[in-house]
Amino acid sequence: MLDNDKIATICINRIWNSNGSLDSRMESERIRVRDAYNAETPAPARKGSSKYVSTDVFDAVESLGAQLVETFGAAQRPVRFAPQGPDDVEPAREATETVAYVVERQNNGFKIKEDVIKDGLMCRMGVVKVWWEE
């Protein structure tokens, strides 16, 4: 049986290992995509070559991002709590409204969704950190 300290140590080691491996594998890909998104690559191969740079990556990220934001960002209620019985109807409705208010109004949920979708399209990973403060 593992105690809490051993579990915490295992988790911390796994997190550190995953971060290092992900960064080393994806960093060059992220730079390549960012440069293509910003129309900075490919640079002319030699003097006198065409200076045309395609904006295909920018166009793809923006158009697909807009579709995904519309799909996931249009909902005014990010979650819906379903009552388990007749006594739960009002608490479920209140919980649904509370979460909608906190996510959408207090934390600008639409902008968060927009940012994480763009990060996901450009970096192959979009992360949102969530926590609750009393």
CSV table of C-alpha atoms in Angstrom, one decimal:
chain,number,residue,atom,x,y,z
A,1,MET,CA,0.0,0.0,0.0
A,2,LEU,CA,1.3,3.4,-0.9
A,3,ASP,CA,1.1,6.3,1.5
A,4,ASN,CA,0.4,9.9,0.5
A,5,ASP,CA,4.1,10.9,0.3
A,6,LYS,CA,4.9,8.1,-2.1
A,7,ILE,CA,1.9,8.9,-4.3
A,8,ALA,CA,2.9,12.6,-4.3
A,9,THR,CA,6.5,11.7,-5.3
A,10,ILE,CA,5.3,9.4,-8.1
A,11,CYS,CA,3.0,12.1,-9.4
A,12,ILE,CA,5.6,14.8,-9.3
A,13,ASN,CA,8.1,12.6,-11.1
A,14,ARG,CA,5.6,11.8,-13.8
A,15,ILE,CA,4.7,15.5,-14.3
A,16,TRP,CA,8.4,16.5,-14.6
A,17,ASN,CA,9.1,13.7,-17.0
A,18,SER,CA,6.1,14.5,-19.2
A,19,ASN,CA,6.9,18.2,-19.3
A,20,GLY,CA,10.5,17.7,-20.4
A,21,SER,CA,9.6,15.1,-23.0
A,22,LEU,CA,6.8,17.2,-24.4
A,23,ASP,CA,8.8,20.4,-24.6
A,24,SER,CA,11.8,18.7,-26.3
A,25,ARG,CA,9.6,17.0,-28.9
A,26,MET,CA,7.2,19.8,-29.7
A,27,GLU,CA,9.3,23.0,-29.4
A,28,SER,CA,10.6,22.9,-32.9
A,29,GLU,CA,7.2,22.1,-34.3
A,30,ARG,CA,5.6,25.0,-32.4
A,31,ILE,CA,8.3,27.4,-33.7
A,32,ARG,CA,7.7,26.2,-37.3
A,33,VAL,CA,3.9,26.6,-37.0
A,34,ARG,CA,4.2,30.1,-35.3
A,35,ASP,CA,6.6,31.3,-38.1
A,36,ALA,CA,4.2,30.0,-40.8
A,37,TYR,CA,1.2,31.5,-39.0
A,38,ASN,CA,3.0,34.9,-38.9
A,39,ALA,CA,4.0,34.5,-42.6
A,40,GLU,CA,7.7,34.6,-41.7
A,41,THR,CA,8.6,31.4,-43.5
A,42,PRO,CA,9.7,30.1,-45.8
A,43,ALA,CA,12.3,32.8,-46.5
A,44,PRO,CA,13.6,33.2,-50.0
A,45,ALA,CA,16.1,30.5,-50.8
A,46,ARG,CA,18.5,32.8,-52.6
A,47,LYS,CA,18.8,36.4,-53.8
A,48,GLY,CA,16.4,37.1,-56.6
A,49,SER,CA,14.0,34.4,-55.5
A,50,SER,CA,10.3,35.1,-55.0
A,51,LYS,CA,9.5,36.9,-51.8
A,52,TYR,CA,6.0,35.5,-51.7
A,53,VAL,CA,5.1,33.8,-48.4
A,54,SER,CA,1.9,31.8,-48.1
A,55,THR,CA,-0.7,32.7,-45.5
A,56,ASP,CA,-2.3,29.2,-45.6
A,57,VAL,CA,-1.5,28.4,-42.0
A,58,PHE,CA,-2.9,31.7,-40.8
A,59,ASP,CA,-6.0,31.3,-42.9
A,60,ALA,CA,-6.6,27.7,-41.7
A,61,VAL,CA,-6.1,28.5,-38.0
A,62,GLU,CA,-8.4,31.6,-38.2
A,63,SER,CA,-11.2,29.9,-40.2
A,64,LEU,CA,-11.2,26.6,-38.3
A,65,GLY,CA,-10.7,28.5,-35.0
A,66,ALA,CA,-13.8,30.6,-35.8
A,67,GLN,CA,-15.9,27.5,-36.4
A,68,LEU,CA,-14.7,25.9,-33.2
A,69,VAL,CA,-15.3,29.0,-31.2
A,70,GLU,CA,-18.8,29.2,-32.6
A,71,THR,CA,-19.4,25.6,-31.7
A,72,PHE,CA,-18.0,25.6,-28.2
A,73,GLY,CA,-18.3,29.3,-27.3
A,74,ALA,CA,-21.9,29.9,-28.3
A,75,ALA,CA,-23.4,28.1,-25.3
A,76,GLN,CA,-24.3,30.5,-22.5
A,77,ARG,CA,-24.2,27.6,-20.1
A,78,PRO,CA,-20.9,25.6,-20.1
A,79,VAL,CA,-22.5,22.8,-18.1
A,80,ARG,CA,-26.0,21.7,-17.1
A,81,PHE,CA,-26.6,20.0,-13.8
A,82,ALA,CA,-29.3,17.4,-14.0
A,83,PRO,CA,-31.5,16.8,-11.0
A,84,GLN,CA,-31.4,13.3,-9.6
A,85,GLY,CA,-34.8,13.5,-8.1
A,86,PRO,CA,-37.7,15.9,-7.5
A,87,ASP,CA,-35.9,17.6,-4.5
A,88,ASP,CA,-32.9,18.4,-6.7
A,89,VAL,CA,-34.6,20.4,-9.4
A,90,GLU,CA,-34.1,23.8,-7.9
A,91,PRO,CA,-30.5,23.2,-6.6
A,92,ALA,CA,-29.6,21.8,-10.0
A,93,ARG,CA,-30.9,24.9,-11.7
A,94,GLU,CA,-29.1,27.2,-9.2
A,95,ALA,CA,-25.8,25.3,-9.7
A,96,THR,CA,-26.2,25.6,-13.5
A,97,GLU,CA,-26.8,29.3,-13.3
A,98,THR,CA,-24.0,29.8,-10.8
A,99,VAL,CA,-21.4,28.0,-13.0
A,100,ALA,CA,-22.6,29.9,-16.0
A,101,TYR,CA,-22.2,33.2,-14.2
A,102,VAL,CA,-18.7,32.4,-12.8
A,103,VAL,CA,-17.4,31.0,-16.1
A,104,GLU,CA,-18.9,33.4,-18.6
A,105,ARG,CA,-19.2,36.7,-16.7
A,106,GLN,CA,-16.6,36.7,-13.9
A,107,ASN,CA,-13.9,35.0,-16.0
A,108,ASN,CA,-14.7,36.0,-19.6
A,109,GLY,CA,-15.4,32.4,-20.6
A,110,PHE,CA,-15.7,33.2,-24.3
A,111,LYS,CA,-12.2,34.7,-24.5
A,112,ILE,CA,-10.8,31.7,-22.6
A,113,LYS,CA,-12.4,29.3,-25.1
A,114,GLU,CA,-11.1,31.4,-28.0
A,115,ASP,CA,-7.6,31.4,-26.6
A,116,VAL,CA,-7.4,27.7,-25.8
A,117,ILE,CA,-8.8,26.8,-29.2
A,118,LYS,CA,-6.2,28.9,-31.0
A,119,ASP,CA,-3.4,27.4,-28.8
A,120,GLY,CA,-4.7,24.0,-29.6
A,121,LEU,CA,-4.6,24.6,-33.3
A,122,MET,CA,-1.2,26.2,-33.3
A,123,CYS,CA,0.6,24.3,-30.6
A,124,ARG,CA,-1.3,21.0,-30.6
A,125,MET,CA,-2.2,21.6,-27.0
A,126,GLY,CA,-4.5,24.1,-25.3
A,127,VAL,CA,-4.6,24.2,-21.6
A,128,VAL,CA,-6.9,26.0,-19.2
A,129,LYS,CA,-6.0,26.1,-15.5
A,130,VAL,CA,-9.1,26.0,-13.2
A,131,TRP,CA,-9.4,26.5,-9.5
A,132,TRP,CA,-11.9,27.7,-7.0
A,133,GLU,CA,-11.4,30.2,-4.2
A,134,GLU,CA,-13.7,30.6,-1.3
